[in-house]
């Protein structure tokens, strides 16, 4: 996993876990890699922001934000749905996984809060199809101080 912003981020990625007493930390999620994770200490954190662009096919589709390929691109990609990591979501969506499993997309980013001990991120594209991807998303997490966190429904 590439790390950005400061030496503190490098310490997060190499030494982990992220402490909720720390300031916001950012990770660079590469479209050409599968799950990329950060260890947490179980204190409440939230995904504060997600910026950047990526694509599941850099020769044929323009880069998109964390919501993935929609509109005409979604229609053109439909015949390739077998290449999605998770068929429930559009190609190029930023998938988020915590201790309870894959986060339902409508809650995923930004603003998703959790007390998980590990958060993982990836582009929605099958592992064997990552070679023609390009781009990245910068995901920033920070301590969460909002209303209490309830367990996610299954």
mmCIF file of C-alpha atoms in Angstrom:
data_model
loop_
_atom_site.group_PDB
_atom_site.id
_atom_site.type_symbol
_atom_site.label_atom_id
_atom_site.label_comp_id
_atom_site.label_asym_id
_atom_site.label_seq_id
_atom_site.Cartn_x
_atom_site.Cartn_y
_atom_site.Cartn_z
ATOM 1 C CA UNK A 1 0.000 0.000 0.000
ATOM 2 C CA UNK A 2 1.337 3.415 -0.890
ATOM 3 C CA UNK A 3 1.069 6.001 1.813
ATOM 4 C CA UNK A 4 0.805 9.741 1.457
ATOM 5 C CA UNK A 5 0.621 13.003 3.360
ATOM 6 C CA UNK A 6 3.254 12.611 6.090
ATOM 7 C CA UNK A 7 5.567 10.342 7.969
ATOM 8 C CA UNK A 8 2.653 9.676 10.334
ATOM 9 C CA UNK A 9 0.792 8.010 7.467
ATOM 10 C CA UNK A 10 3.803 5.852 6.679
ATOM 11 C CA UNK A 11 3.851 4.779 10.323
ATOM 12 C CA UNK A 12 0.141 3.937 10.011
ATOM 13 C CA UNK A 13 0.690 1.720 6.997
ATOM 14 C CA UNK A 14 3.864 0.053 8.161
ATOM 15 C CA UNK A 15 3.449 -0.126 11.910
ATOM 16 C CA UNK A 16 -0.339 0.292 12.438
ATOM 17 C CA UNK A 17 -2.725 0.262 14.126
ATOM 18 C CA UNK A 18 -4.340 3.644 13.624
ATOM 19 C CA UNK A 19 -5.177 5.270 16.929
ATOM 20 C CA UNK A 20 -8.410 7.226 17.134
ATOM 21 C CA UNK A 21 -6.572 9.775 19.257
ATOM 22 C CA UNK A 22 -4.534 10.690 16.168
ATOM 23 C CA UNK A 23 -5.431 13.282 13.578
ATOM 24 C CA UNK A 24 -6.928 12.266 10.245
ATOM 25 C CA UNK A 25 -4.813 9.777 8.308
ATOM 26 C CA UNK A 26 -4.955 9.206 4.566
ATOM 27 C CA UNK A 27 -4.237 6.123 2.458
ATOM 28 C CA UNK A 28 -3.786 5.825 -1.259
ATOM 29 C CA UNK A 29 -5.838 2.913 -2.657
ATOM 30 C CA UNK A 30 -4.353 1.689 -5.940
ATOM 31 C CA UNK A 31 -6.748 0.516 -8.681
ATOM 32 C CA UNK A 32 -4.237 -2.125 -9.768
ATOM 33 C CA UNK A 33 -4.256 -3.958 -6.424
ATOM 34 C CA UNK A 34 -6.851 -6.015 -4.570
ATOM 35 C CA UNK A 35 -7.792 -5.403 -0.938
ATOM 36 C CA UNK A 36 -5.642 -2.793 0.782
ATOM 37 C CA UNK A 37 -6.043 -2.561 4.545
ATOM 38 C CA UNK A 38 -5.359 -0.461 7.591
ATOM 39 C CA UNK A 39 -5.368 -1.822 11.132
ATOM 40 C CA UNK A 40 -7.367 0.136 13.693
ATOM 41 C CA UNK A 41 -7.460 0.083 17.476
ATOM 42 C CA UNK A 42 -11.237 -0.438 17.740
ATOM 43 C CA UNK A 43 -11.985 3.168 18.677
ATOM 44 C CA UNK A 44 -14.679 4.870 16.577
ATOM 45 C CA UNK A 45 -13.402 6.221 13.254
ATOM 46 C CA UNK A 46 -15.100 7.544 10.144
ATOM 47 C CA UNK A 47 -14.175 7.771 6.492
ATOM 48 C CA UNK A 48 -13.891 11.545 6.277
ATOM 49 C CA UNK A 49 -13.198 11.971 2.594
ATOM 50 C CA UNK A 50 -12.460 10.124 -0.621
ATOM 51 C CA UNK A 51 -10.817 11.930 -3.514
ATOM 52 C CA UNK A 52 -9.194 10.782 -6.709
ATOM 53 C CA UNK A 53 -10.139 8.954 -9.867
ATOM 54 C CA UNK A 54 -9.610 5.521 -11.337
ATOM 55 C CA UNK A 55 -10.899 3.241 -14.072
ATOM 56 C CA UNK A 56 -11.319 -0.487 -14.644
ATOM 57 C CA UNK A 57 -9.996 -0.172 -18.206
ATOM 58 C CA UNK A 58 -7.648 2.699 -18.967
ATOM 59 C CA UNK A 59 -7.838 2.180 -22.722
ATOM 60 C CA UNK A 60 -11.617 2.304 -23.066
ATOM 61 C CA UNK A 61 -13.171 4.121 -20.092
ATOM 62 C CA UNK A 62 -12.528 7.503 -18.530
ATOM 63 C CA UNK A 63 -11.547 7.702 -14.890
ATOM 64 C CA UNK A 64 -14.371 8.027 -12.348
ATOM 65 C CA UNK A 65 -14.746 8.917 -8.670
ATOM 66 C CA UNK A 66 -15.520 6.471 -5.820
ATOM 67 C CA UNK A 67 -19.073 5.922 -7.081
ATOM 68 C CA UNK A 68 -17.764 4.005 -10.098
ATOM 69 C CA UNK A 69 -18.697 3.762 -13.765
ATOM 70 C CA UNK A 70 -22.281 4.936 -14.282
ATOM 71 C CA UNK A 71 -24.422 6.108 -17.192
ATOM 72 C CA UNK A 72 -23.198 5.113 -20.644
ATOM 73 C CA UNK A 73 -20.091 3.440 -19.223
ATOM 74 C CA UNK A 74 -22.266 1.240 -16.979
ATOM 75 C CA UNK A 75 -24.272 0.160 -20.026
ATOM 76 C CA UNK A 76 -21.147 -0.586 -22.082
ATOM 77 C CA UNK A 77 -19.572 -2.533 -19.224
ATOM 78 C CA UNK A 78 -22.709 -4.619 -18.511
ATOM 79 C CA UNK A 79 -21.591 -7.428 -20.823
ATOM 80 C CA UNK A 80 -18.460 -7.815 -18.659
ATOM 81 C CA UNK A 81 -20.254 -8.188 -15.310
ATOM 82 C CA UNK A 82 -18.536 -11.537 -14.705
ATOM 83 C CA UNK A 83 -15.342 -9.506 -14.158
ATOM 84 C CA UNK A 84 -16.723 -7.597 -11.170
ATOM 85 C CA UNK A 85 -15.428 -8.435 -7.720
ATOM 86 C CA UNK A 86 -18.995 -7.988 -6.436
ATOM 87 C CA UNK A 87 -21.785 -8.123 -9.033
ATOM 88 C CA UNK A 88 -24.155 -6.103 -6.819
ATOM 89 C CA UNK A 89 -22.199 -2.901 -7.422
ATOM 90 C CA UNK A 90 -21.058 -0.956 -10.481
ATOM 91 C CA UNK A 91 -17.590 -1.413 -11.908
ATOM 92 C CA UNK A 92 -15.140 0.999 -10.335
ATOM 93 C CA UNK A 93 -17.043 1.492 -7.070
ATOM 94 C CA UNK A 94 -14.823 1.828 -4.014
ATOM 95 C CA UNK A 95 -15.611 -1.277 -1.981
ATOM 96 C CA UNK A 96 -15.160 -1.105 1.790
ATOM 97 C CA UNK A 97 -14.851 -4.078 4.126
ATOM 98 C CA UNK A 98 -14.728 -4.044 7.927
ATOM 99 C CA UNK A 99 -14.867 -6.704 10.675
ATOM 100 C CA UNK A 100 -18.473 -7.521 9.732
ATOM 101 C CA UNK A 101 -17.726 -7.970 6.027
ATOM 102 C CA UNK A 102 -18.495 -5.891 2.968
ATOM 103 C CA UNK A 103 -20.093 -2.560 3.858
ATOM 104 C CA UNK A 104 -23.436 -1.944 2.129
ATOM 105 C CA UNK A 105 -22.615 0.614 -0.548
ATOM 106 C CA UNK A 106 -25.074 3.298 0.481
ATOM 107 C CA UNK A 107 -23.175 3.548 3.792
ATOM 108 C CA UNK A 108 -19.676 3.033 2.498
ATOM 109 C CA UNK A 109 -18.107 6.408 1.833
ATOM 110 C CA UNK A 110 -17.687 9.149 2.850
ATOM 111 C CA UNK A 111 -19.183 9.379 6.309
ATOM 112 C CA UNK A 112 -19.122 5.651 7.092
ATOM 113 C CA UNK A 113 -18.245 5.214 10.781
ATOM 114 C CA UNK A 114 -17.119 2.037 12.516
ATOM 115 C CA UNK A 115 -15.416 0.582 15.560
ATOM 116 C CA UNK A 116 -13.783 -2.109 13.418
ATOM 117 C CA UNK A 117 -10.252 -3.271 14.082
ATOM 118 C CA UNK A 118 -9.476 -3.367 10.353
ATOM 119 C CA UNK A 119 -10.748 -1.481 7.292
ATOM 120 C CA UNK A 120 -10.019 -2.682 3.770
ATOM 121 C CA UNK A 121 -10.611 -0.941 0.436
ATOM 122 C CA UNK A 122 -10.467 -1.915 -3.244
ATOM 123 C CA UNK A 123 -11.867 -1.134 -6.676
ATOM 124 C CA UNK A 124 -14.841 -3.243 -7.800
ATOM 125 C CA UNK A 125 -13.045 -5.302 -10.424
ATOM 126 C CA UNK A 126 -12.061 -8.972 -10.280
ATOM 127 C CA UNK A 127 -8.569 -9.829 -9.066
ATOM 128 C CA UNK A 128 -7.587 -11.324 -12.424
ATOM 129 C CA UNK A 129 -8.770 -8.172 -14.252
ATOM 130 C CA UNK A 130 -6.786 -5.539 -12.335
ATOM 131 C CA UNK A 131 -3.970 -5.291 -14.900
ATOM 132 C CA UNK A 132 -5.689 -2.775 -17.187
ATOM 133 C CA UNK A 133 -6.846 -0.519 -14.350
ATOM 134 C CA UNK A 134 -5.284 2.826 -13.538
ATOM 135 C CA UNK A 135 -5.572 5.535 -10.914
ATOM 136 C CA UNK A 136 -6.175 5.656 -7.175
ATOM 137 C CA UNK A 137 -8.416 6.980 -4.440
ATOM 138 C CA UNK A 138 -7.120 8.831 -1.413
ATOM 139 C CA UNK A 139 -9.214 7.716 1.563
ATOM 140 C CA UNK A 140 -8.916 9.769 4.757
ATOM 141 C CA UNK A 141 -10.123 8.447 8.091
ATOM 142 C CA UNK A 142 -10.367 10.351 11.361
ATOM 143 C CA UNK A 143 -11.614 9.840 14.901
ATOM 144 C CA UNK A 144 -15.422 9.739 15.009
ATOM 145 C CA UNK A 145 -17.303 11.785 17.575
ATOM 146 C CA UNK A 146 -20.863 11.621 16.209
ATOM 147 C CA UNK A 147 -23.888 9.732 17.561
ATOM 148 C CA UNK A 148 -23.430 6.180 18.852
ATOM 149 C CA UNK A 149 -22.646 3.458 16.371
ATOM 150 C CA UNK A 150 -25.214 0.718 15.935
ATOM 151 C CA UNK A 151 -24.470 -2.724 14.565
ATOM 152 C CA UNK A 152 -25.109 -3.055 10.837
ATOM 153 C CA UNK A 153 -28.015 -5.215 9.774
ATOM 154 C CA UNK A 154 -26.967 -8.374 7.947
#
